[in-house]
Coordinates of C-alpha atoms and ligand atoms in Angstrom, one line a residue:
M1 CA 37.2 -6.0 43.4
T2 CA 34.8 -4.7 45.9
Y3 CA 34.9 -0.9 46.9
T4 CA 32.8 -0.1 50.3
P5 CA 32.9 3.9 50.0
P6 CA 32.5 5.8 52.5
I7 CA 29.6 7.8 52.9
R8 CA 29.4 8.0 56.5
D9 CA 32.8 9.4 57.2
H10 CA 31.5 11.7 53.6
A11 CA 28.6 12.8 55.4
F12 CA 30.9 13.5 59.1
L13 CA 33.0 15.5 57.3
L14 CA 30.7 17.7 55.6
G15 CA 26.9 18.2 57.5
E16 CA 29.0 17.9 61.1
V17 CA 32.5 19.3 61.2
L18 CA 33.0 21.0 57.6
E19 CA 28.8 22.5 58.4
I20 CA 28.3 22.9 54.8
D21 CA 24.4 24.2 55.7
R22 CA 26.4 27.0 57.5
Y23 CA 27.1 28.5 53.8
A24 CA 24.0 29.5 52.8
N25 CA 25.4 33.2 51.9
L26 CA 27.6 31.5 48.9
P27 CA 27.0 30.2 45.5
G28 CA 25.7 26.6 45.0
F29 CA 24.8 25.7 49.3
A30 CA 21.8 27.4 49.5
D31 CA 20.7 24.5 47.2
A32 CA 22.9 21.9 49.0
S33 CA 20.8 20.6 52.4
M34 CA 22.6 18.1 54.3
E35 CA 19.7 15.7 53.1
L36 CA 20.3 15.8 49.5
V37 CA 23.8 15.9 49.9
T38 CA 23.0 12.4 51.8
Q39 CA 21.0 11.6 48.1
I40 CA 24.1 12.8 45.3
L41 CA 26.4 10.7 48.7
E42 CA 24.4 7.3 48.0
E43 CA 24.2 7.5 44.5
A44 CA 27.6 8.3 43.8
G45 CA 28.1 4.9 46.0
K46 CA 26.7 3.2 43.6
F47 CA 27.3 4.4 40.6
T48 CA 31.1 3.9 41.3
S49 CA 31.1 1.0 43.4
Q50 CA 28.7 -1.3 40.6
V51 CA 29.7 0.4 37.4
L52 CA 33.4 1.6 37.9
A53 CA 35.4 -0.6 40.2
P54 CA 33.7 -3.6 38.7
L55 CA 35.9 -2.3 35.3
N56 CA 39.1 -1.7 37.4
A57 CA 41.2 -5.2 36.8
V58 CA 39.6 -4.8 32.9
G59 CA 42.1 -1.3 32.4
D60 CA 44.5 -2.7 34.5
K61 CA 45.0 -5.4 32.6
V62 CA 44.0 -5.1 29.1
G63 CA 44.6 -1.1 28.9
C64 CA 44.4 1.8 26.1
T65 CA 45.7 0.7 22.6
W66 CA 47.1 3.0 20.3
N67 CA 45.9 1.5 16.1
P68 CA 47.7 2.7 13.3
D69 CA 45.4 5.9 12.1
H70 CA 45.9 7.7 15.5
T71 CA 42.9 6.4 17.3
V72 CA 43.1 4.7 20.5
T73 CA 40.9 1.7 21.5
T74 CA 40.4 2.3 25.7
P75 CA 40.0 -0.8 27.5
P76 CA 36.4 -3.0 27.4
G77 CA 33.7 -1.7 29.2
F78 CA 34.7 1.5 29.4
K79 CA 32.8 3.7 26.8
E80 CA 29.6 2.3 28.0
A81 CA 31.0 3.4 32.2
Y82 CA 32.0 6.9 29.9
A83 CA 28.6 7.1 28.2
A84 CA 26.9 5.8 31.7
L85 CA 28.6 8.8 33.2
V86 CA 27.2 11.7 30.9
A87 CA 23.9 10.1 30.9
A88 CA 23.9 11.3 34.5
G89 CA 25.7 14.3 34.8
W90 CA 28.2 13.3 36.8
P91 CA 30.9 15.5 35.3
A92 CA 28.6 19.0 35.8
L93 CA 28.1 18.4 39.0
G94 CA 30.0 21.3 40.2
A95 CA 30.2 22.6 37.2
D96 CA 28.4 26.6 36.6
P97 CA 24.9 26.7 36.3
A98 CA 25.5 28.9 33.3
Y99 CA 27.4 26.8 31.5
G100 CA 24.8 23.4 31.6
G101 CA 25.9 22.3 35.3
Q102 CA 24.6 22.0 38.4
G103 CA 26.3 24.4 40.4
L104 CA 26.6 22.1 43.5
P105 CA 30.0 23.6 45.8
H106 CA 33.0 21.7 45.5
V107 CA 33.5 20.0 48.1
V108 CA 29.7 18.0 48.2
N109 CA 32.2 17.4 44.0
L110 CA 34.9 16.2 45.9
A111 CA 33.8 13.3 47.2
F112 CA 31.7 11.8 44.0
S113 CA 35.4 12.4 42.4
E114 CA 37.2 10.8 45.6
M115 CA 34.8 8.1 45.1
S116 CA 35.6 7.3 41.3
S117 CA 39.8 7.7 42.0
S118 CA 38.7 5.1 44.2
A119 CA 36.8 2.9 42.1
N120 CA 39.2 3.1 38.8
M121 CA 41.4 5.9 38.9
A122 CA 42.5 5.6 35.8
F123 CA 38.8 6.0 34.4
S124 CA 38.4 8.9 35.9
M125 CA 41.5 11.3 34.9
Y126 CA 39.5 11.5 32.2
P127 CA 36.3 14.0 33.2
G128 CA 39.9 14.8 35.9
L129 CA 41.3 15.9 32.9
T130 CA 38.5 17.3 31.4
H131 CA 37.0 19.6 34.2
G132 CA 40.9 20.9 34.1
A133 CA 40.4 22.3 30.2
Y134 CA 36.7 23.5 32.1
S135 CA 38.7 25.6 34.6
A136 CA 41.4 27.5 32.5
I137 CA 38.5 28.2 29.2
L138 CA 36.2 29.2 32.5
N139 CA 39.1 31.5 33.7
G140 CA 40.6 32.8 30.5
G141 CA 38.3 32.1 27.6
S142 CA 36.5 35.0 25.8
D143 CA 32.8 35.0 25.5
A144 CA 33.2 33.1 22.2
Q145 CA 34.8 30.4 23.6
K146 CA 33.1 30.3 26.6
Q147 CA 29.6 29.9 25.0
L148 CA 30.7 27.5 22.6
Y149 CA 33.3 24.3 25.1
L150 CA 31.9 25.4 28.4
P151 CA 28.7 23.4 27.9
R152 CA 30.2 21.3 25.8
L153 CA 32.6 20.0 28.4
A154 CA 30.3 20.3 31.4
S155 CA 28.7 17.6 30.2
G156 CA 31.1 15.3 29.8
Q157 CA 30.0 15.0 26.1
W158 CA 33.7 17.0 24.7
G159 CA 36.9 15.7 26.6
G160 CA 40.0 17.7 27.3
T161 CA 43.3 18.4 28.2
M162 CA 46.6 19.3 28.8
N163 CA 49.1 20.2 27.2
L164 CA 52.5 21.5 28.2
T165 CA 55.3 19.0 28.8
E166 CA 57.8 18.2 26.0
P167 CA 60.7 15.3 25.8
H168 CA 62.9 18.4 26.8
C169 CA 60.7 20.6 29.3
G170 CA 59.0 19.1 32.0
T171 CA 58.9 21.1 35.7
D172 CA 60.8 23.6 34.1
L173 CA 58.4 24.7 32.0
G174 CA 60.6 27.9 30.4
L175 CA 62.2 25.2 28.0
L176 CA 59.4 25.5 26.1
R177 CA 59.2 25.4 22.9
T178 CA 56.3 24.5 21.3
K179 CA 56.1 27.1 18.0
A180 CA 52.8 29.4 17.6
V181 CA 52.3 31.4 13.9
P182 CA 49.4 34.2 14.1
Q183 CA 48.0 33.1 10.8
G184 CA 45.8 37.3 10.8
D185 CA 42.3 35.5 11.5
G186 CA 42.8 35.0 14.7
S187 CA 43.7 31.4 14.4
Y188 CA 47.6 29.7 15.1
R189 CA 49.4 27.4 13.7
I190 CA 51.0 25.1 16.4
S191 CA 53.9 23.1 15.9
G192 CA 55.5 21.2 18.5
Q193 CA 55.7 17.6 20.6
K194 CA 53.6 17.4 23.6
I195 CA 53.7 14.1 25.6
W196 CA 52.8 11.9 28.3
I197 CA 49.2 14.3 27.9
S198 CA 47.2 12.8 30.0
G199 CA 43.6 11.5 27.6
G200 CA 45.6 12.8 24.5
E201 CA 43.5 9.8 22.4
H202 CA 40.4 7.6 23.3
D203 CA 36.9 6.7 21.9
L204 CA 35.1 7.7 25.1
A205 CA 33.7 11.4 23.7
Q206 CA 32.7 13.0 20.6
N207 CA 35.2 15.5 20.5
I208 CA 38.8 15.9 22.0
V209 CA 39.9 19.7 23.1
H210 CA 43.7 19.9 24.0
L211 CA 44.8 23.2 25.8
V212 CA 47.8 24.0 24.3
L213 CA 51.0 26.0 26.3
A214 CA 53.3 27.3 23.2
R215 CA 55.4 30.4 22.0
I216 CA 54.4 32.7 19.4
E217 CA 56.6 33.3 17.2
G218 CA 59.0 36.4 18.5
A219 CA 57.5 36.1 22.3
P220 CA 60.9 37.1 25.2
A221 CA 62.0 33.2 25.8
G222 CA 61.8 32.0 29.6
T223 CA 58.7 31.8 31.3
R224 CA 57.0 35.2 30.6
G225 CA 56.8 34.4 26.6
I226 CA 54.1 31.2 26.7
S227 CA 50.6 31.9 25.4
L228 CA 47.8 29.4 26.2
F229 CA 45.5 27.7 23.2
I230 CA 42.4 26.1 22.4
V231 CA 42.9 23.2 19.9
P232 CA 40.0 20.8 19.5
K233 CA 40.1 17.5 17.3
L234 CA 37.8 18.4 15.7
I235 CA 36.9 21.8 14.3
P236 CA 33.3 23.0 15.2
D237 CA 31.3 23.9 12.7
A238 CA 28.6 27.0 12.4
Q239 CA 26.9 24.5 14.7
G240 CA 29.0 24.1 17.2
E241 CA 29.0 21.1 16.1
P242 CA 32.2 18.7 15.6
G243 CA 33.6 19.4 12.3
A244 CA 36.9 19.6 9.8
R245 CA 39.8 17.9 11.2
N246 CA 42.5 19.0 13.1
S247 CA 45.7 18.4 12.6
V248 CA 46.8 17.4 15.8
F249 CA 47.7 13.4 16.1
C250 CA 48.3 10.9 19.0
A251 CA 51.3 9.1 17.2
G252 CA 52.1 6.4 20.6
L253 CA 51.0 5.4 23.7
E254 CA 53.8 5.2 26.9
E255 CA 54.1 1.9 28.6
K256 CA 53.8 2.9 32.3
M257 CA 54.2 1.0 35.5
G258 CA 50.6 1.8 36.0
I259 CA 47.2 3.4 34.9
H260 CA 47.0 1.7 32.6
G261 CA 43.1 2.6 31.9
N262 CA 44.1 6.2 30.9
A263 CA 45.6 6.7 27.1
T264 CA 48.4 8.8 27.7
C265 CA 50.0 9.9 24.7
V266 CA 52.5 11.4 22.8
I267 CA 50.6 14.3 20.9
Q268 CA 51.8 15.8 17.3
H269 CA 51.3 19.5 16.4
E270 CA 51.3 19.3 13.2
E271 CA 50.4 23.1 12.2
S272 CA 46.9 22.5 14.0
T273 CA 45.1 25.3 14.5
G274 CA 44.5 26.7 18.0
W275 CA 43.3 29.6 19.0
L276 CA 44.2 31.9 21.6
V277 CA 42.8 31.9 25.6
G278 CA 43.0 35.3 28.0
E279 CA 46.3 37.6 25.9
E280 CA 49.5 37.1 25.1
N281 CA 52.5 35.5 27.2
R282 CA 50.0 35.4 29.9
G283 CA 49.6 31.0 29.4
L284 CA 51.4 29.8 31.9
A285 CA 49.7 32.5 34.8
L286 CA 46.1 31.0 33.6
M287 CA 47.3 27.9 33.9
F288 CA 48.4 28.5 38.2
V289 CA 45.3 30.2 38.3
M290 CA 43.7 26.0 37.8
M291 CA 47.0 24.8 38.7
N292 CA 45.7 25.0 43.1
E293 CA 42.5 23.1 41.8
A294 CA 44.6 20.4 39.6
R295 CA 46.5 19.4 42.2
I296 CA 44.2 19.0 44.8
G297 CA 42.4 17.0 43.0
V298 CA 45.4 14.7 43.3
G299 CA 46.1 14.8 46.3
L300 CA 42.6 13.3 46.3
Q301 CA 44.1 11.0 44.3
G302 CA 46.7 9.4 46.9
V303 CA 43.9 9.7 49.7
A304 CA 41.2 7.4 46.8
Q305 CA 43.9 4.9 46.4
A306 CA 44.4 4.3 50.0
E307 CA 41.2 4.0 51.2
A308 CA 40.7 1.7 48.4
A309 CA 43.7 -0.3 48.5
Y310 CA 43.0 0.6 53.2
Q311 CA 40.1 -1.7 52.3
A312 CA 41.4 -4.9 50.4
A313 CA 44.3 -4.4 53.6
A314 CA 41.6 -5.1 56.6
A315 CA 39.2 -7.2 54.1
F316 CA 42.3 -9.9 54.1
A317 CA 43.7 -9.5 57.9
R318 CA 39.8 -10.3 58.9
D319 CA 40.1 -13.5 57.4
R320 CA 43.2 -14.7 57.3
L321 CA 44.6 -17.3 59.0
Q322 CA 47.8 -17.3 60.7
G323 CA 49.9 -17.3 63.8
R324 CA 47.9 -17.0 67.8
S325 CA 47.9 -13.6 68.9
L326 CA 50.9 -13.4 71.6
S327 CA 48.0 -12.5 74.6
G328 CA 46.1 -16.3 73.8
P329 CA 44.3 -17.3 70.9
K330 CA 41.1 -15.3 69.3
N331 CA 39.8 -18.2 67.1
P332 CA 40.3 -21.3 69.6
E333 CA 37.9 -23.3 67.0
G334 CA 40.2 -22.6 64.3
P335 CA 43.3 -24.3 63.3
A336 CA 44.7 -20.4 63.8
D337 CA 43.4 -16.2 64.7
P338 CA 43.2 -14.0 61.4
I339 CA 46.0 -11.6 61.6
I340 CA 43.9 -9.1 62.4
V341 CA 44.5 -9.8 65.9
H342 CA 48.7 -9.1 65.4
P343 CA 50.0 -5.8 66.9
D344 CA 51.9 -5.6 64.0
I345 CA 49.5 -6.0 61.4
R346 CA 46.6 -3.2 63.4
R347 CA 49.8 -1.4 63.0
M348 CA 49.8 -0.7 59.6
L349 CA 45.8 -0.8 58.9
M350 CA 45.8 1.7 62.1
D351 CA 47.9 4.3 61.0
S352 CA 46.7 3.7 57.4
R353 CA 43.3 4.7 58.5
A354 CA 44.7 7.9 60.8
V355 CA 46.3 9.4 57.9
I356 CA 43.0 8.2 55.0
E357 CA 40.5 9.9 57.7
G358 CA 42.6 12.7 59.1
G359 CA 44.2 13.6 55.1
R360 CA 40.5 13.2 53.9
A361 CA 39.5 15.9 56.6
F362 CA 42.5 18.0 55.6
L363 CA 41.6 17.8 51.6
F364 CA 37.3 19.0 52.1
W365 CA 38.6 21.2 54.7
T366 CA 41.3 22.2 51.7
A367 CA 38.3 22.4 49.3
L368 CA 35.4 24.5 51.0
Q369 CA 38.5 27.0 51.3
G370 CA 38.6 27.2 47.5
D371 CA 34.5 27.9 47.5
L372 CA 34.9 30.7 49.7
A373 CA 37.6 32.5 47.8
H374 CA 35.6 32.4 45.2
G375 CA 32.3 32.5 46.5
S376 CA 32.2 34.7 49.9
P377 CA 30.6 38.3 49.2
D378 CA 32.6 38.7 52.5
E379 CA 36.0 39.9 51.6
D380 CA 37.8 39.2 54.9
V381 CA 36.5 35.5 54.0
R382 CA 37.6 35.7 50.3
R383 CA 41.0 37.1 51.7
K384 CA 41.9 34.4 54.2
A385 CA 40.5 31.5 52.0
G386 CA 42.8 32.5 48.8
D387 CA 45.7 32.9 51.0
Y388 CA 44.6 29.2 53.2
M389 CA 44.7 27.4 49.2
A390 CA 47.8 29.2 47.7
L391 CA 49.5 27.8 50.7
L392 CA 47.6 24.8 51.1
T393 CA 47.7 22.8 48.6
P394 CA 51.6 22.2 47.8
V395 CA 50.7 19.9 51.4
V396 CA 47.5 18.6 50.1
K397 CA 49.5 17.5 47.2
G398 CA 53.2 16.7 48.6
Y399 CA 52.3 15.3 52.0
L400 CA 49.0 13.2 51.1
T401 CA 50.2 11.9 48.2
D402 CA 54.0 10.7 50.0
R403 CA 52.0 9.6 52.9
A404 CA 48.8 8.0 50.0
F405 CA 51.6 5.3 48.5
R406 CA 53.6 4.3 52.2
V407 CA 49.3 2.9 53.0
C408 CA 49.7 1.2 49.7
S409 CA 52.8 -0.3 50.1
D410 CA 51.9 -0.9 54.2
A411 CA 47.8 -2.7 52.4
L412 CA 50.1 -4.4 49.9
Q413 CA 52.4 -6.1 53.1
V414 CA 48.9 -6.9 54.8
Q415 CA 48.4 -9.4 52.2
G416 CA 52.3 -10.7 51.8
G417 CA 52.8 -12.6 49.2
A418 CA 48.7 -11.9 48.0
G419 CA 49.8 -8.7 47.9
F420 CA 52.7 -8.9 46.0
T421 CA 50.4 -11.2 43.1
E422 CA 48.6 -9.6 41.1
H423 CA 45.5 -12.0 42.0
L424 CA 45.0 -10.0 44.3
P425 CA 44.1 -5.5 43.6
A426 CA 47.4 -4.6 46.1
S427 CA 50.3 -4.3 43.4
Q428 CA 47.6 -2.1 40.7
Y429 CA 46.7 0.3 43.6
L430 CA 50.5 0.8 44.6
R431 CA 51.4 0.7 41.2
D432 CA 49.0 3.3 40.5
C433 CA 49.2 5.5 43.1
R434 CA 53.0 6.1 42.4
I435 CA 51.7 8.8 39.5
A436 CA 50.0 11.2 41.2
L437 CA 53.8 11.6 44.0
I438 CA 55.3 12.7 40.4
Y439 CA 53.0 14.1 38.3
E440 CA 51.4 18.3 38.3
G441 CA 54.6 18.9 39.7
A442 CA 56.6 16.2 41.6
N443 CA 56.1 16.6 45.0
G444 CA 59.9 17.4 45.8
V445 CA 58.6 21.1 43.2
Q446 CA 55.8 20.7 45.9
A447 CA 58.0 21.4 49.0
L448 CA 59.9 24.3 47.5
D449 CA 56.8 26.2 46.7
L450 CA 56.0 26.4 49.8
V451 CA 59.0 27.4 51.3
G452 CA 60.2 29.8 48.3
R453 CA 57.0 31.1 47.2
K454 CA 54.3 30.3 49.6
L455 CA 55.5 30.8 53.3
A456 CA 56.8 34.5 52.2
A457 CA 54.0 36.0 50.5
E458 CA 52.3 39.9 52.2
G459 CA 54.4 38.9 54.5
G460 CA 53.9 35.2 55.5
R461 CA 49.9 35.8 56.2
A462 CA 48.8 32.8 55.5
V463 CA 51.1 31.4 58.0
M464 CA 50.6 33.5 60.9
T465 CA 46.9 33.3 60.3
F466 CA 47.0 29.2 60.5
F467 CA 49.0 29.2 63.5
A468 CA 46.1 32.0 64.7
E469 CA 43.2 29.7 64.0
V470 CA 45.2 26.3 65.8
D471 CA 46.4 28.5 68.5
A472 CA 42.3 30.1 69.2
F473 CA 41.1 26.6 69.2
V474 CA 43.8 25.2 72.0
E475 CA 43.3 28.2 73.9
T476 CA 38.9 27.8 73.5
H477 CA 39.2 23.9 74.1
K478 CA 42.4 23.2 76.9
E479 CA 40.5 22.7 79.9
D480 CA 37.8 19.8 78.0
E481 CA 39.2 17.1 79.8
A482 CA 38.5 15.0 77.2
L483 CA 39.7 16.4 74.7
T484 CA 43.7 16.8 76.2
P485 CA 45.3 13.9 73.9
F486 CA 44.4 16.1 71.3
V487 CA 44.7 19.5 72.7
T488 CA 48.0 18.3 74.0
G489 CA 49.6 16.7 71.2
L490 CA 48.4 19.4 68.1
A491 CA 50.2 22.2 70.4
E492 CA 53.6 20.4 70.1
A493 CA 53.0 20.5 66.5
K494 CA 52.2 23.8 65.6
G495 CA 55.1 25.1 68.1
Q496 CA 57.2 22.6 66.5
L497 CA 56.8 23.5 63.0
Q498 CA 56.3 27.8 64.2
D499 CA 60.1 26.7 64.9
A500 CA 61.2 25.4 61.6
T501 CA 59.6 28.6 60.5
M502 CA 61.2 30.5 62.2
W503 CA 64.5 28.2 60.8
L504 CA 63.7 28.9 57.9
M505 CA 63.1 32.5 57.9
H506 CA 66.6 33.3 59.4
N507 CA 68.6 30.4 57.8
G508 CA 66.7 29.7 54.5
L509 CA 67.4 33.6 53.8
A510 CA 71.3 33.0 54.7
N511 CA 72.1 30.0 52.0
P512 CA 69.0 29.1 49.3
D513 CA 70.7 25.7 50.0
N514 CA 69.5 25.3 53.8
A515 CA 65.5 26.2 52.6
G516 CA 66.3 23.8 48.9
A517 CA 67.1 20.4 51.6
A518 CA 64.6 21.6 54.3
S519 CA 61.4 21.6 51.7
T520 CA 59.9 18.5 52.1
D521 CA 60.5 17.5 55.5
Y522 CA 59.6 21.3 56.2
M523 CA 56.2 19.8 54.2
H524 CA 55.8 16.9 55.8
L525 CA 56.2 18.2 59.4
F526 CA 53.4 21.2 57.7
G527 CA 51.0 18.2 56.8
L528 CA 51.5 16.5 60.3
T529 CA 50.7 19.3 61.5
A530 CA 47.3 20.1 59.4
L531 CA 46.4 16.8 60.3
A532 CA 46.7 16.9 63.7
Y533 CA 44.1 20.1 63.8
M534 CA 41.9 18.1 61.3
W535 CA 42.3 15.0 63.9
A536 CA 41.7 17.6 67.1
R537 CA 38.9 18.7 65.3
M538 CA 36.4 15.7 64.0
A539 CA 37.5 14.8 67.6
Q540 CA 35.6 17.5 69.9
V541 CA 32.6 16.9 67.5
A542 CA 32.6 13.1 68.6
Q543 CA 33.2 13.6 71.2
G544 CA 30.0 16.2 71.2
K545 CA 28.0 13.8 70.0
I546 CA 28.6 10.8 72.7
A547 CA 29.0 13.7 75.4
A548 CA 24.3 14.0 74.7
G549 CA 24.7 10.4 74.2
S550 CA 24.9 9.4 70.4
A551 CA 25.5 5.4 71.3
D552 CA 27.3 5.5 67.5
P553 CA 30.2 3.4 67.3
F554 CA 31.3 5.2 64.2
Y555 CA 32.4 8.3 67.0
A556 CA 34.4 6.6 70.1
S557 CA 36.3 4.7 66.3
K558 CA 36.7 8.0 65.2
L559 CA 37.8 8.4 68.9
T560 CA 40.3 6.1 68.8
V561 CA 41.6 6.3 65.5
G562 CA 42.1 9.9 66.7
R563 CA 43.8 9.0 69.3
Y564 CA 45.9 7.0 68.2
Y565 CA 47.2 9.9 65.3
M566 CA 48.2 11.7 68.2
E567 CA 50.3 8.8 70.1
R568 CA 51.7 7.5 67.0
V569 CA 51.7 9.1 63.9
L570 CA 52.5 12.8 65.4
P571 CA 55.6 11.8 67.1
D572 CA 57.1 11.8 63.7
A573 CA 57.0 15.2 63.6
G574 CA 59.8 16.1 66.0
A575 CA 61.7 14.3 64.4
H576 CA 61.4 16.5 60.7
L577 CA 61.9 19.6 63.4
A578 CA 65.8 18.0 64.2
K579 CA 66.6 16.8 60.8
L580 CA 65.1 19.7 58.3
K581 CA 67.8 21.8 61.0
T582 CA 70.5 20.8 60.6
G583 CA 70.8 22.1 57.3
A584 CA 72.1 21.3 53.7
A585 CA 76.4 21.8 55.0
T586 CA 76.3 17.8 55.1
L587 CA 73.8 17.1 52.5
M588 CA 75.8 18.9 49.8
A589 CA 79.2 18.5 50.5
L590 CA 79.9 15.4 48.1
P591 CA 81.1 16.2 44.7
A592 CA 78.6 15.6 41.6
E593 CA 81.8 13.2 40.4
A594 CA 81.3 11.3 43.9
F595 CA 77.9 10.1 43.3
Ligands
LIG1 C1 51.1 9.1 33.8 C2 51.9 10.5 33.7 C3 50.6 12.0 32.6 C4 51.0 12.7 32.3 N1 50.2 14.1 31.9 C5 50.3 14.9 31.9 C6 49.4 15.2 31.3 O1 48.9 15.4 31.4 N2 49.6 16.4 30.9 C7 51.1 17.3 30.9 O2 51.6 18.3 30.2 N3 52.3 16.9 31.2 C8 52.1 15.4 31.9 N4 52.9 14.4 32.8 C9 53.5 15.4 33.1 C10 54.2 15.0 34.2 O3 53.9 16.5 35.0 C11 55.6 15.8 34.2 O4 56.2 14.3 34.1 C12 56.2 17.0 35.6 O5 55.7 17.6 35.8 C13 57.9 16.8 36.2 O6 58.3 16.4 35.0 P1 59.8 15.0 34.2 O7 58.9 14.5 34.2 O8 60.1 15.8 32.7 O9 60.3 15.2 35.9 P2 62.0 17.1 35.7 O10 61.5 18.0 35.5 O11 62.6 16.4 35.0 O12 62.3 16.1 37.8 C14 63.1 15.3 37.9 C15 63.4 14.9 39.0 O13 63.6 16.5 39.4 C16 63.5 16.9 40.5 N5 63.4 18.9 40.0 C17 63.2 19.2 39.1 N6 64.2 20.4 38.7 C18 63.7 20.2 40.1 C19 64.7 22.1 41.4 N7 64.2 23.3 40.3 N8 64.7 22.2 42.7 C20 64.3 20.4 42.7 N9 64.1 19.2 42.6 C21 63.6 19.4 41.1 C22 62.0 16.8 40.2 O14 60.9 17.4 41.4 C23 62.0 15.1 40.0 O15 61.7 14.6 41.2 C24 52.2 13.3 32.7 C25 53.6 12.4 33.3 C26 53.2 10.7 33.5 C27 54.2 9.3 33.8

């Protein structure tokens, strides 16, 4: 597999569209000059393409092995690559300097995460989950817990996991049964089975820190009785070194469709020793604080797989000779033209680029809201960014992964029968990408979160702010002829989204099934509109550069792909609006036994 990190696109977004130099008043940003960020992008590109990408296929083919002593062996090369990752300090890039991190903005760290996930999604999940455990302890842990665990998690010396799911309890965490019994010395004995735990056991790190949701004996039923615990595999001794073996075991690995290089474990807590994080019965609230970050991470996995799949498809389309161009031979000396001359192949490649580049901009913009929400000294800025994070996260996760999977499927289609064989990586990208639509809350549940919770929060403040921001952009640029296709398309999509929002307010309240029936179409309509806004902003920057005399073909390509988005992707918005307005009546009409 060859993977070319999209360094130019990352630098364009960070430096020219989001202009991160403007945010020197935020923690970490003063140190993140574009000069430094460009160096980081280049180093990240080298590490991910030279160290991680070559292991992607072996990870898929060999996978992880469970051993009878409850250990797990990762695919050949993973251990050495992980040691190199830690030695180079990559896991610590965005972590707090108080705990040994480099304190760079989340939005900069996102570029490394995307490259790492494109190069090797299964591998990149080990540090990804570790970062999740780090964030949970940072948000809710005591000072002593932070001092003990955070530096080791930030560096990647220790790994982390999230133990939520149980055999009978996936989406509905209120059903959770794992039990915690206080021991009177501040610790708890934890019993129960967790399933599908990513990175639950492996041979990469010195220790594994499980973040476990469990119900303390006597706690209320449902979601209000769930607490969060730290359960280290090796209990740290007085010096903080890995000590006695805790009674938490990997009882087996899941056979699965993709991400074979990542160990998906059954984790057995047999009276394991755990320590409460934060207050009793506040476990879910603590988890939700870090859920936004994790969901953006999954949206990113989608875009990352789409990028890698697209690159392979584009390379194939330039080489493969089949048929002649409809408008006359383009390779008259050869036996046939490369398939990239065919409009239908172009359709798939252009669809893919329009979604990847627009989706990447949407991811980076949303991640910047996270940095602003946490770090801005201005309360109004923090509130607006926090509103945006909450509103947009389900769209980033649900819409981008739904579309990314289609990109991976189109990339395979471009490669014909060869794409379907295991000689080429197309099938692995498609298989690996598929899980992103399911975990961290399946996409249907993201859509429900958007229409059920996020839209109505604070009287609809977040969505109204988004509409006002788009209106202001349209107003400012409506006279600019060079931007007409972008401004017109954006204004129309925003009108449709507003129409759908009004429809939901009237019809969703009257009958909640209407909201449920509309939710996925609404999420897609929102995603299409958000990407239209991103494309309009990117076009404005690219147009400005061209007007100022730049002959860099990057800007001309940006405008072309952006125009394609407006002409051939955005019109789906109208179909989503029409579908969602039909409501729940027909959709819910058949009795369950008719299925
Ligand atoms: C490879 C892999 C790795 C994973 N890693 C982890 C991990 O590290 N830690 C962890 O704790 N878990 C992990 N999971 C579990 C994952 O988070 C769950 O699979 C996910 O939350 C969905 O739960 P479920 O599979 O039980 O689906 P279910 O809850 O059974 O849902 C099935 C379907 O019904 C839909 N649905 C459910 N409820 C509703 C509703 N109220 N309204 C509308 N639709 C609904 C869902 O959208 C879904 O499409 C992993 C799973 C896999 C496969």
